[in-house]
């Protein structure tokens, strides 16, 4: 399992394009928003938590179709499916690799981008915490979507359509936690719910993803 | 004699061919009766005037939008557990109908909301939850269309339906948490404390029965079409082989 994780990480970093692409996309979204809504600091500060979360979510979405596509094309997904470790574990490792290459950089970079959007005071702390809690769920849910569409031509667009409604609860609780944090309110409830979603998704969705892959490889 | 016999396409076609005219007739009677009763023979509401009458379309369609998904969930479970093809096809057949019901509910809601709340759309829990439900339908239908092999498609969409149901529930409560809104609470419940007045209630009940029957009719027709399409495909495949 560890070997698989390392392999995926190496592939992501060395193959170019995948790693850092999400981050660049996140930056683009953050930069574009002030052009769209105007440079007033107050407006930006008000919408910053939501924009940052939406940006992170879209950046995650961008790299989802790479999770299985390459392995499916060159046949290594078949090998992984027949490997001595359960397919559920393979899927979990794939999701973990996706999180490490996309989610984690987002968590680290988000506060920096928060400066661009005039995020206020406590917001930086809560943004990091909520993203750290929420992005694993995004990766796992996205892996499920990728598993559903792995065999399809032009699955990328369909993938976004399938995954977006599944992302809604995570987005709501994540952005809500940051918003409350920025305004100095209690953040416990949304953070707990966010953590709950992540925990449940990590625990259950790999089974659904593995089932989808088995169907697709049949 | 068990209910699983109806999973045999031939048996299903026979039974549904027999039942279809009856269900269709009942649906027509209930719909026409309920709507005419509701539109022409009930008084205007003292606060909302005649706009209240949109309730006879809005509430039943919203109800069916959710029930159609529940039916798809049950059919998907049956497909996964017992692999009955009719079940998978019925789920496929129900999806566009459910999507249409969702759209009707959203549109009639907008038409109703404009004079009542002064806005066509409000980011409000119930409305938003329905919009998300609409997205779920879109994704489900798109996945059916995207996969070529029917059995693979049935498997994948079933898994999507199961996972989607969990997330649809989750979204429903998440949006509640996110924003408390304008939409009134449930106007229909078994304990009649907060029900709408009886004058509106009885025709509404008839309309709801009409929508249920309409849904059953449409699902039967579409499922029959799906089965015939499947047979056609099998025949064509046999032709090519010969």
GROMACS .gro file of C-alpha atoms in nm:
model
  460
    1UNK     CA    1   0.000   0.000   0.000
    2UNK     CA    2   0.276   0.239   0.091
    3UNK     CA    3   0.458   0.145  -0.227
    4UNK     CA    4   0.147   0.224  -0.426
    5UNK     CA    5   0.113   0.558  -0.254
    6UNK     CA    6   0.475   0.646  -0.323
    7UNK     CA    7   0.441   0.535  -0.684
    8UNK     CA    8   0.141   0.759  -0.736
    9UNK     CA    9   0.313   1.051  -0.571
   10UNK     CA   10   0.623   1.007  -0.785
   11UNK     CA   11   0.411   0.981  -1.098
   12UNK     CA   12   0.219   1.292  -1.008
   13UNK     CA   13   0.529   1.496  -0.940
   14UNK     CA   14   0.750   1.376  -1.223
   15UNK     CA   15   0.490   1.345  -1.497
   16UNK     CA   16   0.436   1.718  -1.474
   17UNK     CA   17   0.112   1.902  -1.514
   18UNK     CA   18  -0.083   1.732  -1.240
   19UNK     CA   19   0.104   1.848  -0.938
   20UNK     CA   20   0.072   2.221  -0.888
   21UNK     CA   21  -0.188   2.258  -1.158
   22UNK     CA   22  -0.463   2.266  -0.899
   23UNK     CA   23  -0.269   2.526  -0.707
   24UNK     CA   24  -0.226   2.742  -1.016
   25UNK     CA   25  -0.596   2.712  -1.088
   26UNK     CA   26  -0.676   2.814  -0.732
   27UNK     CA   27  -0.455   3.119  -0.775
   28UNK     CA   28  -0.629   3.209  -1.099
   29UNK     CA   29  -0.972   3.191  -0.937
   30UNK     CA   30  -0.854   3.404  -0.648
   31UNK     CA   31  -0.704   3.662  -0.879
   32UNK     CA   32  -1.006   3.674  -1.108
   33UNK     CA   33  -1.261   3.734  -0.834
   34UNK     CA   34  -1.150   4.091  -0.746
   35UNK     CA   35  -1.161   4.179  -1.115
   36UNK     CA   36  -1.515   4.051  -1.125
   37UNK     CA   37  -1.657   4.202  -0.809
   38UNK     CA   38  -1.440   4.512  -0.777
   39UNK     CA   39  -1.146   4.589  -0.553
   40UNK     CA   40  -1.329   4.722  -0.244
   41UNK     CA   41  -1.168   4.564   0.059
   42UNK     CA   42  -1.490   4.531   0.253
   43UNK     CA   43  -1.674   4.342  -0.019
   44UNK     CA   44  -1.378   4.114  -0.070
   45UNK     CA   45  -1.343   4.045   0.301
   46UNK     CA   46  -1.709   3.952   0.314
   47UNK     CA   47  -1.696   3.702   0.030
   48UNK     CA   48  -1.342   3.575   0.091
   49UNK     CA   49  -1.434   3.261   0.293
   50UNK     CA   50  -1.682   3.141   0.035
   51UNK     CA   51  -1.463   3.223  -0.264
   52UNK     CA   52  -1.164   3.050  -0.113
   53UNK     CA   53  -1.366   2.738  -0.044
   54UNK     CA   54  -1.526   2.736  -0.387
   55UNK     CA   55  -1.185   2.791  -0.545
   56UNK     CA   56  -1.033   2.504  -0.351
   57UNK     CA   57  -1.323   2.281  -0.448
   58UNK     CA   58  -1.291   2.364  -0.817
   59UNK     CA   59  -0.915   2.312  -0.804
   60UNK     CA   60  -0.979   1.968  -0.655
   61UNK     CA   61  -1.229   1.891  -0.928
   62UNK     CA   62  -0.978   1.979  -1.196
   63UNK     CA   63  -0.740   1.696  -1.123
   64UNK     CA   64  -0.997   1.424  -1.049
   65UNK     CA   65  -1.007   1.260  -1.389
   66UNK     CA   66  -0.635   1.191  -1.365
   67UNK     CA   67  -0.681   0.963  -1.065
   68UNK     CA   68  -0.757   0.648  -1.262
   69UNK     CA   69  -0.744   0.752  -1.627
   70UNK     CA   70  -0.372   0.695  -1.690
   71UNK     CA   71  -0.367   0.364  -1.503
   72UNK     CA   72  -0.674   0.253  -1.693
   73UNK     CA   73  -0.521   0.337  -2.029
   74UNK     CA   74  -0.193   0.155  -1.982
   75UNK     CA   75  -0.355  -0.142  -1.812
   76UNK     CA   76  -0.196  -0.106  -1.472
   77UNK     CA   77  -0.539  -0.063  -1.317
   78UNK     CA   78  -0.614  -0.425  -1.410
   79UNK     CA   79  -0.292  -0.529  -1.241
   80UNK     CA   80  -0.381  -0.327  -0.932
   81UNK     CA   81  -0.725  -0.488  -0.925
   82UNK     CA   82  -0.573  -0.835  -0.925
   83UNK     CA   83  -0.297  -0.740  -0.680
   84UNK     CA   84  -0.290  -0.918  -0.343
   85UNK     CA   85  -0.424  -0.612  -0.161
   86UNK     CA   86  -0.799  -0.543  -0.171
   87UNK     CA   87  -0.923  -0.300  -0.431
   88UNK     CA   88  -1.073  -0.089  -0.155
   89UNK     CA   89  -0.723  -0.027  -0.022
   90UNK     CA   90  -0.600   0.063  -0.371
   91UNK     CA   91  -0.879   0.315  -0.404
   92UNK     CA   92  -0.806   0.461  -0.061
   93UNK     CA   93  -0.440   0.500  -0.150
   94UNK     CA   94  -0.533   0.665  -0.478
   95UNK     CA   95  -0.751   0.910  -0.289
   96UNK     CA   96  -0.472   0.970  -0.041
   97UNK     CA   97  -0.228   1.042  -0.322
   98UNK     CA   98  -0.477   1.281  -0.475
   99UNK     CA   99  -0.516   1.457  -0.144
  100UNK     CA  100  -0.141   1.482  -0.091
  101UNK     CA  101  -0.082   1.628  -0.436
  102UNK     CA  102  -0.390   1.852  -0.455
  103UNK     CA  103  -0.561   1.893  -0.118
  104UNK     CA  104  -0.259   1.947   0.100
  105UNK     CA  105  -0.101   2.217  -0.120
  106UNK     CA  106  -0.437   2.393  -0.120
  107UNK     CA  107  -0.452   2.386   0.258
  108UNK     CA  108  -0.104   2.530   0.279
  109UNK     CA  109  -0.156   2.792   0.012
  110UNK     CA  110  -0.506   2.904   0.103
  111UNK     CA  111  -0.402   3.149   0.378
  112UNK     CA  112  -0.161   3.318   0.136
  113UNK     CA  113  -0.440   3.358  -0.116
  114UNK     CA  114  -0.659   3.476   0.170
  115UNK     CA  115  -0.438   3.786   0.189
  116UNK     CA  116  -0.524   3.863  -0.173
  117UNK     CA  117  -0.893   3.857  -0.085
  118UNK     CA  118  -0.851   4.065   0.231
  119UNK     CA  119  -0.955   3.783   0.462
  120UNK     CA  120  -0.993   3.913   0.814
  121UNK     CA  121  -0.834   3.824   1.147
  122UNK     CA  122  -0.927   3.481   1.274
  123UNK     CA  123  -1.029   3.376   0.925
  124UNK     CA  124  -0.681   3.250   0.833
  125UNK     CA  125  -0.675   3.004   1.117
  126UNK     CA  126  -1.025   2.873   1.054
  127UNK     CA  127  -0.969   2.857   0.680
  128UNK     CA  128  -0.669   2.630   0.729
  129UNK     CA  129  -0.849   2.415   0.984
  130UNK     CA  130  -1.165   2.376   0.779
  131UNK     CA  131  -0.976   2.302   0.457
  132UNK     CA  132  -0.756   2.050   0.637
  133UNK     CA  133  -1.071   1.881   0.766
  134UNK     CA  134  -1.272   1.909   0.446
  135UNK     CA  135  -1.035   1.846   0.155
  136UNK     CA  136  -0.990   1.474   0.235
  137UNK     CA  137  -1.364   1.437   0.185
  138UNK     CA  138  -1.334   1.617  -0.148
  139UNK     CA  139  -1.062   1.375  -0.257
  140UNK     CA  140  -1.252   1.065  -0.149
  141UNK     CA  141  -1.580   1.177  -0.306
  142UNK     CA  142  -1.392   1.275  -0.620
  143UNK     CA  143  -1.226   0.934  -0.632
  144UNK     CA  144  -1.571   0.779  -0.629
  145UNK     CA  145  -1.673   0.999  -0.923
  146UNK     CA  146  -1.352   0.910  -1.107
  147UNK     CA  147  -1.416   0.540  -1.043
  148UNK     CA  148  -1.764   0.570  -1.193
  149UNK     CA  149  -1.641   0.736  -1.510
  150UNK     CA  150  -1.308   0.561  -1.556
  151UNK     CA  151  -1.399   0.363  -1.866
  152UNK     CA  152  -1.573   0.645  -2.046
  153UNK     CA  153  -1.455   0.854  -2.332
  154UNK     CA  154  -1.480   1.221  -2.241
  155UNK     CA  155  -1.561   1.127  -1.884
  156UNK     CA  156  -1.418   1.452  -1.747
  157UNK     CA  157  -1.722   1.668  -1.801
  158UNK     CA  158  -1.958   1.399  -1.678
  159UNK     CA  159  -1.734   1.359  -1.377
  160UNK     CA  160  -1.786   1.721  -1.273
  161UNK     CA  161  -2.160   1.687  -1.314
  162UNK     CA  162  -2.168   1.374  -1.098
  163UNK     CA  163  -1.937   1.503  -0.829
  164UNK     CA  164  -2.061   1.859  -0.785
  165UNK     CA  165  -2.389   1.780  -0.608
  166UNK     CA  166  -2.199   1.540  -0.383
  167UNK     CA  167  -1.966   1.825  -0.288
  168UNK     CA  168  -2.246   2.050  -0.167
  169UNK     CA  169  -2.259   1.950   0.203
  170UNK     CA  170  -1.882   1.969   0.241
  171UNK     CA  171  -1.877   2.312   0.083
  172UNK     CA  172  -2.160   2.441   0.300
  173UNK     CA  173  -2.006   2.333   0.628
  174UNK     CA  174  -1.653   2.431   0.530
  175UNK     CA  175  -1.740   2.781   0.415
  176UNK     CA  176  -1.977   2.827   0.707
  177UNK     CA  177  -1.701   2.741   0.955
  178UNK     CA  178  -1.469   3.002   0.803
  179UNK     CA  179  -1.743   3.263   0.787
  180UNK     CA  180  -1.833   3.212   1.151
  181UNK     CA  181  -1.468   3.212   1.246
  182UNK     CA  182  -1.408   3.540   1.066
  183UNK     CA  183  -1.699   3.701   1.245
  184UNK     CA  184  -1.578   3.572   1.579
  185UNK     CA  185  -1.868   3.332   1.625
  186UNK     CA  186  -1.871   2.978   1.753
  187UNK     CA  187  -1.733   2.738   1.486
  188UNK     CA  188  -1.771   2.408   1.667
  189UNK     CA  189  -2.088   2.284   1.501
  190UNK     CA  190  -1.994   2.326   1.133
  191UNK     CA  191  -1.644   2.194   1.199
  192UNK     CA  192  -1.782   1.886   1.374
  193UNK     CA  193  -2.025   1.822   1.090
  194UNK     CA  194  -1.746   1.875   0.837
  195UNK     CA  195  -1.528   1.627   1.021
  196UNK     CA  196  -1.819   1.388   1.036
  197UNK     CA  197  -1.864   1.404   0.659
  198UNK     CA  198  -1.495   1.345   0.605
  199UNK     CA  199  -1.485   1.051   0.845
  200UNK     CA  200  -1.795   0.890   0.698
  201UNK     CA  201  -1.677   0.946   0.341
  202UNK     CA  202  -1.333   0.801   0.411
  203UNK     CA  203  -1.488   0.504   0.586
  204UNK     CA  204  -1.762   0.417   0.337
  205UNK     CA  205  -1.696   0.557  -0.008
  206UNK     CA  206  -1.392   0.339  -0.091
  207UNK     CA  207  -1.630   0.042  -0.099
  208UNK     CA  208  -1.854   0.218  -0.350
  209UNK     CA  209  -1.553   0.327  -0.555
  210UNK     CA  210  -1.408  -0.024  -0.558
  211UNK     CA  211  -1.744  -0.163  -0.666
  212UNK     CA  212  -1.761   0.089  -0.950
  213UNK     CA  213  -1.410   0.000  -1.065
  214UNK     CA  214  -1.489  -0.370  -1.061
  215UNK     CA  215  -1.789  -0.302  -1.281
  216UNK     CA  216  -1.582  -0.090  -1.516
  217UNK     CA  217  -1.306  -0.347  -1.548
  218UNK     CA  218  -1.546  -0.635  -1.607
  219UNK     CA  219  -4.639  -1.711  -0.709
  220UNK     CA  220  -4.401  -1.449  -0.587
  221UNK     CA  221  -4.356  -1.087  -0.674
  222UNK     CA  222  -4.027  -1.173  -0.841
  223UNK     CA  223  -4.214  -1.331  -1.129
  224UNK     CA  224  -4.280  -0.979  -1.253
  225UNK     CA  225  -3.909  -0.939  -1.303
  226UNK     CA  226  -3.951  -1.164  -1.601
  227UNK     CA  227  -3.981  -0.914  -1.888
  228UNK     CA  228  -4.244  -1.121  -2.064
  229UNK     CA  229  -4.459  -1.146  -1.756
  230UNK     CA  230  -4.405  -0.778  -1.688
  231UNK     CA  231  -4.511  -0.685  -2.040
  232UNK     CA  232  -4.827  -0.892  -2.009
  233UNK     CA  233  -4.924  -0.757  -1.672
  234UNK     CA  234  -4.843  -0.399  -1.755
  235UNK     CA  235  -5.029  -0.422  -2.084
  236UNK     CA  236  -5.332  -0.528  -1.886
  237UNK     CA  237  -5.287  -0.268  -1.613
  238UNK     CA  238  -5.185   0.028  -1.825
  239UNK     CA  239  -5.528   0.134  -1.955
  240UNK     CA  240  -5.673   0.117  -1.604
  241UNK     CA  241  -5.396   0.317  -1.446
  242UNK     CA  242  -5.403   0.568  -1.729
  243UNK     CA  243  -5.777   0.608  -1.698
  244UNK     CA  244  -5.760   0.651  -1.322
  245UNK     CA  245  -5.477   0.902  -1.359
  246UNK     CA  246  -5.680   1.106  -1.607
  247UNK     CA  247  -5.989   1.100  -1.388
  248UNK     CA  248  -5.799   1.198  -1.075
  249UNK     CA  249  -5.592   1.467  -1.246
  250UNK     CA  250  -5.875   1.627  -1.438
  251UNK     CA  251  -6.111   1.595  -1.145
  252UNK     CA  252  -5.865   1.731  -0.891
  253UNK     CA  253  -5.743   2.016  -1.108
  254UNK     CA  254  -6.088   2.126  -1.218
  255UNK     CA  255  -6.214   2.105  -0.863
  256UNK     CA  256  -5.913   2.295  -0.740
  257UNK     CA  257  -5.910   2.564  -1.008
  258UNK     CA  258  -6.277   2.639  -1.046
  259UNK     CA  259  -6.464   2.522  -0.740
  260UNK     CA  260  -6.255   2.644  -0.450
  261UNK     CA  261  -6.263   2.996  -0.308
  262UNK     CA  262  -5.966   3.231  -0.334
  263UNK     CA  263  -5.746   3.246  -0.032
  264UNK     CA  264  -5.809   3.554   0.182
  265UNK     CA  265  -5.443   3.648   0.180
  266UNK     CA  266  -5.302   3.506  -0.141
  267UNK     CA  267  -5.597   3.554  -0.374
  268UNK     CA  268  -5.618   3.322  -0.671
  269UNK     CA  269  -5.243   3.249  -0.677
  270UNK     CA  270  -5.303   2.991  -0.408
  271UNK     CA  271  -5.438   2.763  -0.680
  272UNK     CA  272  -5.092   2.687  -0.809
  273UNK     CA  273  -5.067   2.467  -0.500
  274UNK     CA  274  -5.254   2.196  -0.693
  275UNK     CA  275  -4.957   2.155  -0.924
  276UNK     CA  276  -4.673   2.271  -0.704
  277UNK     CA  277  -4.721   2.044  -0.405
  278UNK     CA  278  -4.795   1.718  -0.590
  279UNK     CA  279  -4.506   1.767  -0.832
  280UNK     CA  280  -4.268   1.844  -0.546
  281UNK     CA  281  -4.390   1.532  -0.370
  282UNK     CA  282  -4.336   1.319  -0.680
  283UNK     CA  283  -3.993   1.470  -0.742
  284UNK     CA  284  -3.879   1.315  -0.415
  285UNK     CA  285  -4.083   0.996  -0.445
  286UNK     CA  286  -3.944   0.927  -0.790
  287UNK     CA  287  -3.594   0.930  -0.646
  288UNK     CA  288  -3.704   0.697  -0.366
  289UNK     CA  289  -3.851   0.463  -0.625
  290UNK     CA  290  -3.524   0.473  -0.819
  291UNK     CA  291  -3.338   0.394  -0.498
  292UNK     CA  292  -3.557   0.090  -0.430
  293UNK     CA  293  -3.529  -0.027  -0.791
  294UNK     CA  294  -3.151   0.017  -0.779
  295UNK     CA  295  -3.131  -0.187  -0.461
  296UNK     CA  296  -3.337  -0.463  -0.619
  297UNK     CA  297  -3.107  -0.457  -0.921
  298UNK     CA  298  -2.795  -0.477  -0.708
  299UNK     CA  299  -2.927  -0.752  -0.484
  300UNK     CA  300  -3.130  -0.969  -0.719
  301UNK     CA  301  -3.022  -0.847  -1.060
  302UNK     CA  302  -3.363  -0.819  -1.217
  303UNK     CA  303  -3.335  -0.633  -1.542
  304UNK     CA  304  -3.684  -0.488  -1.532
  305UNK     CA  305  -3.597  -0.321  -1.206
  306UNK     CA  306  -3.293  -0.148  -1.352
  307UNK     CA  307  -3.493  -0.041  -1.656
  308UNK     CA  308  -3.771   0.092  -1.437
  309UNK     CA  309  -3.516   0.303  -1.249
  310UNK     CA  310  -3.384   0.431  -1.579
  311UNK     CA  311  -3.736   0.505  -1.694
  312UNK     CA  312  -3.825   0.694  -1.377
  313UNK     CA  313  -3.531   0.934  -1.381
  314UNK     CA  314  -3.643   1.175  -1.656
  315UNK     CA  315  -3.993   1.181  -1.509
  316UNK     CA  316  -3.855   1.268  -1.168
  317UNK     CA  317  -3.638   1.535  -1.324
  318UNK     CA  318  -3.938   1.685  -1.499
  319UNK     CA  319  -4.134   1.684  -1.174
  320UNK     CA  320  -3.846   1.865  -1.007
  321UNK     CA  321  -3.846   2.123  -1.284
  322UNK     CA  322  -4.222   2.169  -1.259
  323UNK     CA  323  -4.193   2.215  -0.884
  324UNK     CA  324  -3.914   2.470  -0.929
  325UNK     CA  325  -4.098   2.665  -1.198
  326UNK     CA  326  -4.438   2.668  -1.031
  327UNK     CA  327  -4.259   2.764  -0.711
  328UNK     CA  328  -4.097   3.057  -0.891
  329UNK     CA  329  -4.431   3.165  -1.038
  330UNK     CA  330  -4.588   3.139  -0.696
  331UNK     CA  331  -4.300   3.302  -0.517
  332UNK     CA  332  -4.297   3.608  -0.738
  333UNK     CA  333  -4.629   3.759  -0.617
  334UNK     CA  334  -4.600   3.617  -0.265
  335UNK     CA  335  -4.242   3.686  -0.172
  336UNK     CA  336  -4.158   3.940  -0.440
  337UNK     CA  337  -3.883   3.725  -0.582
  338UNK     CA  338  -3.853   3.448  -0.839
  339UNK     CA  339  -3.570   3.278  -0.666
  340UNK     CA  340  -3.441   3.288  -0.315
  341UNK     CA  341  -3.137   3.100  -0.183
  342UNK     CA  342  -3.342   2.923   0.068
  343UNK     CA  343  -3.319   2.565   0.204
  344UNK     CA  344  -3.612   2.402   0.030
  345UNK     CA  345  -3.556   2.569  -0.303
  346UNK     CA  346  -3.185   2.501  -0.294
  347UNK     CA  347  -3.237   2.140  -0.195
  348UNK     CA  348  -3.460   2.097  -0.497
  349UNK     CA  349  -3.202   2.254  -0.723
  350UNK     CA  350  -2.947   2.006  -0.592
  351UNK     CA  351  -3.195   1.724  -0.644
  352UNK     CA  352  -3.226   1.843  -1.003
  353UNK     CA  353  -2.848   1.819  -1.041
  354UNK     CA  354  -2.858   1.465  -0.901
  355UNK     CA  355  -3.116   1.369  -1.164
  356UNK     CA  356  -2.905   1.528  -1.436
  357UNK     CA  357  -2.596   1.335  -1.332
  358UNK     CA  358  -2.787   1.009  -1.302
  359UNK     CA  359  -2.940   1.042  -1.649
  360UNK     CA  360  -2.609   1.153  -1.799
  361UNK     CA  361  -2.436   0.846  -1.657
  362UNK     CA  362  -2.700   0.617  -1.806
  363UNK     CA  363  -2.649   0.782  -2.142
  364UNK     CA  364  -2.271   0.776  -2.125
  365UNK     CA  365  -2.218   0.405  -2.066
  366UNK     CA  366  -2.265   0.180  -2.367
  367UNK     CA  367  -2.307  -0.163  -2.211
  368UNK     CA  368  -2.654  -0.176  -2.047
  369UNK     CA  369  -2.550  -0.401  -1.756
  370UNK     CA  370  -2.248  -0.188  -1.675
  371UNK     CA  371  -2.466   0.121  -1.696
  372UNK     CA  372  -2.722  -0.034  -1.463
  373UNK     CA  373  -2.453  -0.127  -1.212
  374UNK     CA  374  -2.284   0.211  -1.215
  375UNK     CA  375  -2.604   0.411  -1.195
  376UNK     CA  376  -2.727   0.193  -0.910
  377UNK     CA  377  -2.412   0.265  -0.711
  378UNK     CA  378  -2.449   0.633  -0.796
  379UNK     CA  379  -2.811   0.626  -0.685
  380UNK     CA  380  -2.722   0.473  -0.349
  381UNK     CA  381  -2.440   0.714  -0.279
  382UNK     CA  382  -2.643   1.002  -0.421
  383UNK     CA  383  -2.933   0.926  -0.188
  384UNK     CA  384  -2.713   0.955   0.116
  385UNK     CA  385  -2.569   1.282  -0.009
  386UNK     CA  386  -2.910   1.414  -0.111
  387UNK     CA  387  -3.031   1.363   0.244
  388UNK     CA  388  -2.715   1.520   0.376
  389UNK     CA  389  -2.753   1.819   0.145
  390UNK     CA  390  -3.113   1.861   0.253
  391UNK     CA  391  -3.009   1.911   0.613
  392UNK     CA  392  -2.692   2.095   0.525
  393UNK     CA  393  -2.882   2.365   0.340
  394UNK     CA  394  -3.120   2.390   0.633
  395UNK     CA  395  -2.823   2.463   0.851
  396UNK     CA  396  -2.684   2.706   0.599
  397UNK     CA  397  -2.984   2.931   0.570
  398UNK     CA  398  -3.323   2.951   0.733
  399UNK     CA  399  -3.565   3.064   0.474
  400UNK     CA  400  -3.891   3.196   0.352
  401UNK     CA  401  -4.065   2.878   0.254
  402UNK     CA  402  -4.351   2.789   0.481
  403UNK     CA  403  -4.334   2.470   0.679
  404UNK     CA  404  -4.506   2.153   0.571
  405UNK     CA  405  -4.864   2.236   0.490
  406UNK     CA  406  -4.960   1.872   0.480
  407UNK     CA  407  -4.911   1.635   0.764
  408UNK     CA  408  -5.107   1.356   0.916
  409UNK     CA  409  -5.179   1.545   1.233
  410UNK     CA  410  -5.406   1.814   1.096
  411UNK     CA  411  -5.288   2.087   1.331
  412UNK     CA  412  -5.113   2.286   1.063
  413UNK     CA  413  -5.285   2.155   0.754
  414UNK     CA  414  -5.431   2.386   0.497
  415UNK     CA  415  -5.803   2.443   0.526
  416UNK     CA  416  -6.030   2.160   0.419
  417UNK     CA  417  -6.161   2.344   0.111
  418UNK     CA  418  -5.811   2.332  -0.035
  419UNK     CA  419  -5.713   2.006   0.125
  420UNK     CA  420  -5.955   1.766  -0.046
  421UNK     CA  421  -5.893   1.873  -0.407
  422UNK     CA  422  -5.521   1.879  -0.329
  423UNK     CA  423  -5.547   1.520  -0.207
  424UNK     CA  424  -5.713   1.422  -0.535
  425UNK     CA  425  -5.442   1.603  -0.730
  426UNK     CA  426  -5.172   1.422  -0.537
  427UNK     CA  427  -5.336   1.088  -0.612
  428UNK     CA  428  -5.354   1.200  -0.974
  429UNK     CA  429  -4.983   1.278  -0.983
  430UNK     CA  430  -4.895   0.943  -0.827
  431UNK     CA  431  -5.106   0.764  -1.088
  432UNK     CA  432  -4.959   0.979  -1.364
  433UNK     CA  433  -4.613   0.883  -1.246
  434UNK     CA  434  -4.702   0.514  -1.242
  435UNK     CA  435  -4.849   0.542  -1.591
  436UNK     CA  436  -4.544   0.716  -1.731
  437UNK     CA  437  -4.303   0.476  -1.563
  438UNK     CA  438  -4.493   0.178  -1.701
  439UNK     CA  439  -4.495   0.324  -2.052
  440UNK     CA  440  -4.129   0.416  -2.041
  441UNK     CA  441  -4.028   0.081  -1.893
  442UNK     CA  442  -4.217  -0.097  -2.169
  443UNK     CA  443  -4.037   0.119  -2.421
  444UNK     CA  444  -3.704   0.035  -2.263
  445UNK     CA  445  -3.780  -0.338  -2.273
  446UNK     CA  446  -3.884  -0.314  -2.637
  447UNK     CA  447  -3.572  -0.116  -2.722
  448UNK     CA  448  -3.366  -0.381  -2.550
  449UNK     CA  449  -3.539  -0.657  -2.749
  450UNK     CA  450  -3.484  -0.463  -3.068
  451UNK     CA  451  -3.116  -0.437  -2.991
  452UNK     CA  452  -3.097  -0.811  -2.924
  453UNK     CA  453  -3.269  -0.883  -3.254
  454UNK     CA  454  -3.035  -0.654  -3.443
  455UNK     CA  455  -2.737  -0.817  -3.277
  456UNK     CA  456  -2.869  -1.159  -3.378
  457UNK     CA  457  -2.918  -1.034  -3.733
  458UNK     CA  458  -2.558  -0.921  -3.753
  459UNK     CA  459  -2.437  -1.253  -3.620
  460UNK     CA  460  -2.633  -1.451  -3.878
   0.00000   0.00000   0.00000
